[in-house]
Coordinates of N, CA and C and ligand atoms in Angstrom, one line a residue:
M204 N 23.9 -8.9 -22.9 CA 23.9 -10.0 -21.8 C 22.1 -10.4 -21.8
T205 N 22.0 -11.7 -22.2 CA 20.5 -11.8 -22.3 C 20.3 -13.3 -21.6
D206 N 19.2 -13.6 -21.0 CA 19.0 -14.6 -20.2 C 18.5 -16.0 -21.3
R207 N 18.2 -17.2 -20.6 CA 17.9 -18.4 -21.8 C 16.9 -18.2 -22.7
N208 N 16.0 -17.2 -22.2 CA 14.9 -17.1 -22.9 C 15.1 -15.8 -24.3
G209 N 16.4 -15.5 -24.2 CA 16.5 -14.4 -25.1 C 16.0 -12.8 -24.9
Q210 N 15.8 -13.0 -23.4 CA 15.3 -11.4 -23.1 C 16.5 -10.8 -22.4
P211 N 16.5 -9.4 -22.7 CA 17.5 -8.7 -21.8 C 17.2 -8.9 -20.5
Q212 N 18.5 -9.1 -19.8 CA 18.3 -9.4 -18.2 C 18.1 -7.6 -17.6
Q213 N 17.0 -8.0 -16.7 CA 16.9 -6.8 -16.0 C 16.8 -7.0 -14.6
Q214 N 17.0 -5.7 -13.9 CA 16.9 -5.5 -12.4 C 15.7 -6.6 -11.9
P215 N 15.6 -7.2 -11.1 CA 14.5 -7.6 -10.2 C 13.8 -6.2 -9.9
S216 N 12.3 -6.3 -10.2 CA 11.3 -5.0 -9.9 C 10.9 -5.1 -8.7
P217 N 10.9 -4.0 -8.0 CA 10.3 -3.8 -6.5 C 8.8 -4.6 -6.3
V218 N 8.9 -5.4 -5.2 CA 7.4 -6.0 -5.0 C 6.2 -5.0 -5.5
S219 N 6.2 -4.0 -5.1 CA 5.3 -2.9 -5.0 C 5.8 -1.6 -5.5
T220 N 5.0 -1.2 -6.5 CA 5.5 0.3 -7.0 C 4.2 1.2 -6.9
P221 N 4.0 1.8 -5.9 CA 3.0 2.7 -5.9 C 2.3 3.6 -7.4
W222 N 3.4 4.0 -8.0 CA 2.9 4.6 -9.0 C 2.6 4.2 -10.4
Q223 N 2.4 2.7 -10.1 CA 1.7 1.6 -11.1 C 0.5 1.1 -10.9
V224 N -0.2 1.6 -9.4 CA -1.4 1.1 -9.2 C -2.2 2.1 -8.9
P225 N -3.6 2.1 -9.5 CA -4.3 3.5 -9.6 C -4.6 3.7 -8.4
W226 N -4.7 5.2 -8.2 CA -4.9 5.7 -6.9 C -6.5 5.8 -6.7
P227 N -6.8 5.6 -5.5 CA -8.3 5.5 -5.2 C -8.9 6.7 -5.3
T228 N -10.2 6.7 -5.5 CA -10.5 7.9 -5.9 C -10.5 9.2 -4.6
G229 N -10.4 10.1 -5.3 CA -10.4 11.4 -4.0 C -8.7 11.6 -3.6
T230 N -7.8 10.6 -4.0 CA -6.6 10.6 -3.4 C -5.6 12.0 -4.3
I231 N -5.5 12.5 -3.4 CA -4.7 13.7 -4.0 C -3.0 14.0 -3.8
A232 N -2.6 12.9 -3.2 CA -1.1 12.8 -2.6 C -0.7 11.4 -2.2
R233 N 0.4 10.9 -2.4 CA 0.5 9.8 -1.9 C 2.1 9.8 -1.8
Y234 N 2.3 9.1 -0.4 CA 3.9 9.3 0.4 C 4.5 7.9 0.3
W235 N 5.3 7.7 -0.1 CA 5.9 6.1 -0.1 C 6.7 5.9 1.3
T236 N 6.1 4.7 2.1 CA 7.0 4.8 3.3 C 8.3 4.2 3.3
V237 N 9.1 4.0 4.1 CA 10.3 3.1 3.9 C 10.0 1.9 3.7
A238 N 8.9 1.2 4.2 CA 8.7 0.1 3.9 C 8.1 -0.6 2.9
G239 N 7.7 0.6 1.8 CA 7.0 0.1 0.7 C 5.6 0.2 0.7
A240 N 5.0 0.8 1.7 CA 3.5 0.9 1.9 C 3.4 2.4 1.3
T241 N 2.2 3.0 1.4 CA 1.6 4.3 0.9 C 1.2 4.6 2.0
V242 N 1.4 6.3 2.4 CA 0.3 7.1 3.0 C -0.4 7.7 1.9
D243 N -1.7 8.0 2.1 CA -2.5 8.5 1.2 C -3.3 9.6 1.6
V244 N -3.2 10.8 1.0 CA -4.1 12.1 1.5 C -5.1 12.0 0.3
T245 N -6.4 12.0 1.0 CA -7.7 12.2 0.4 C -8.2 13.4 0.6
K246 N -9.1 14.1 -0.3 CA -10.1 15.3 -0.2 C -11.2 15.0 -0.3
T247 N -11.6 15.3 0.7 CA -13.5 15.4 0.8 C -13.9 16.8 0.8
E248 N -14.8 17.4 0.0 CA -15.1 18.4 -0.1 C -16.7 18.6 -0.2
D249 N -17.2 19.3 0.5 CA -19.0 19.5 0.8 C -19.2 20.8 0.9
G250 N -19.3 21.4 -0.6 CA -19.7 23.1 -0.2 C -18.5 23.6 0.4
D251 N -18.6 24.4 1.2 CA -17.3 25.4 1.7 C -16.5 24.3 2.9
F252 N -16.9 23.2 2.8 CA -16.2 22.3 3.7 C -15.3 21.4 3.2
R253 N -14.2 21.6 3.9 CA -13.0 20.7 3.4 C -12.4 19.8 4.3
R254 N -12.2 18.5 3.9 CA -11.3 17.7 4.9 C -10.3 17.0 4.3
Y255 N -9.1 17.1 4.8 CA -8.2 15.9 4.4 C -7.9 14.9 5.3
D256 N -7.9 13.7 4.8 CA -7.8 12.6 5.2 C -6.3 11.9 5.0
V257 N -5.4 11.5 6.1 CA -4.3 10.7 6.0 C -4.6 9.3 6.3
K258 N -4.3 8.5 5.4 CA -4.4 7.0 5.9 C -3.2 6.2 5.4
C259 N -2.7 5.6 6.2 CA -1.6 4.7 5.7 C -1.9 3.4 5.3
T260 N -1.6 3.0 4.6 CA -1.9 1.3 3.7 C -1.2 -0.1 4.5
G261 N -0.2 0.6 5.6 CA 0.5 -0.3 6.0 C 0.3 -0.6 7.4
C262 N -0.2 0.5 8.2 CA -0.6 0.3 9.6 C -1.8 1.0 9.9
P263 N -2.6 1.1 11.0 CA -3.8 1.4 11.2 C -3.8 3.2 11.1
H264 N -2.6 3.5 11.1 CA -2.6 5.0 11.3 C -3.3 5.7 10.3
E265 N -4.3 6.6 11.0 CA -5.2 7.6 10.0 C -5.1 9.1 10.8
D266 N -5.2 10.0 10.1 CA -5.1 11.5 10.6 C -6.2 12.1 9.7
S267 N -6.5 13.3 10.0 CA -7.2 14.3 9.4 C -7.0 15.7 9.7
S268 N -7.3 16.6 8.7 CA -7.2 18.1 8.9 C -8.1 18.7 8.0
R269 N -8.4 20.2 8.6 CA -9.3 21.0 7.7 C -8.2 21.6 6.5
I270 N -7.1 21.5 7.0 CA -5.8 22.0 6.3 C -5.1 21.4 5.3
G271 N -4.9 21.6 4.1 CA -4.0 20.5 3.1 C -2.8 20.5 3.6
D272 N -2.3 21.7 3.7 CA -0.7 21.5 4.1 C -0.3 20.7 5.4
N273 N -1.3 20.9 6.4 CA -1.2 19.9 7.5 C -1.2 18.4 7.3
A274 N -2.2 18.2 6.4 CA -2.3 16.8 6.0 C -0.8 16.4 5.3
H275 N -0.6 16.9 4.5 CA 0.5 16.6 3.7 C 1.8 16.4 4.7
T276 N 2.2 17.4 5.5 CA 2.9 17.4 6.4 C 3.2 16.2 7.2
S277 N 1.6 15.9 7.6 CA 1.3 14.7 8.4 C 1.9 13.1 7.8
A278 N 1.4 13.2 6.8 CA 1.4 12.0 5.7 C 3.0 12.0 5.4
Q279 N 3.6 13.0 5.3 CA 5.4 12.8 4.8 C 6.0 12.2 6.4
A280 N 5.7 12.9 7.3 CA 6.1 12.7 8.7 C 5.9 11.1 8.8
H281 N 4.8 10.8 8.7 CA 4.3 9.2 8.9 C 5.1 8.4 8.1
A282 N 5.2 8.6 6.5 CA 5.9 8.1 5.7 C 7.2 7.7 6.1
E283 N 7.9 8.6 6.6 CA 9.3 8.7 6.9 C 9.5 7.8 8.4
R284 N 8.8 7.5 9.1 CA 8.6 6.6 10.3 C 8.1 5.2 10.3
C285 N 7.0 5.2 9.5 CA 6.5 4.0 9.4 C 7.3 2.9 8.6
R286 N 7.4 1.6 9.3 CA 8.1 0.4 9.0 C 7.0 -0.8 8.8
A287 N 6.0 -0.5 8.8 CA 4.9 -1.6 8.6 C 4.9 -2.0 7.2
L288 N 4.6 -3.3 6.8 CA 4.9 -3.8 5.2 C 3.2 -3.6 4.8
P289 N 2.9 -3.3 3.8 CA 1.7 -3.1 2.7 C 1.3 -4.7 2.9
R290 N -0.3 -4.5 3.0 CA -0.6 -6.0 2.9 C -0.8 -6.2 1.6
P291 N -0.5 -7.8 1.1 CA -0.4 -7.9 -0.5 C -1.8 -7.7 -0.6
V292 N -1.9 -7.1 -2.3 CA -3.3 -6.8 -2.8 C -4.2 -8.0 -2.7
A293 N -3.7 -9.3 -2.9 CA -4.5 -10.6 -3.2 C -5.0 -10.6 -1.8
G294 N -4.7 -10.2 -0.6 CA -5.1 -10.8 0.7 C -6.3 -9.5 1.0
Q295 N -6.8 -8.5 0.3 CA -7.4 -7.4 0.6 C -8.8 -8.0 0.8
Ligands
LIG62 ZN1 2.0 3.4 8.8

């Protein structure tokens, strides 16, 4: 099956696929929300001090923790709930 340009027909691709965009510096994990935004976990390290920041790209939600597991759990939990749409890249 081909379209009028002779190209194989493909399923329409999703508007935003987080694994195709470069991750911001320091991002160690990224959770995809039900609405297609991402919840990013970034790590800040300064000597013995470590901090993990959780930030949603769809809404103003932010969280931070000194414990990595807690940050991941928080990000996962928010990604399951958040229905805010990501802002289009061109509008940033
Ligand atoms: Zn959110």
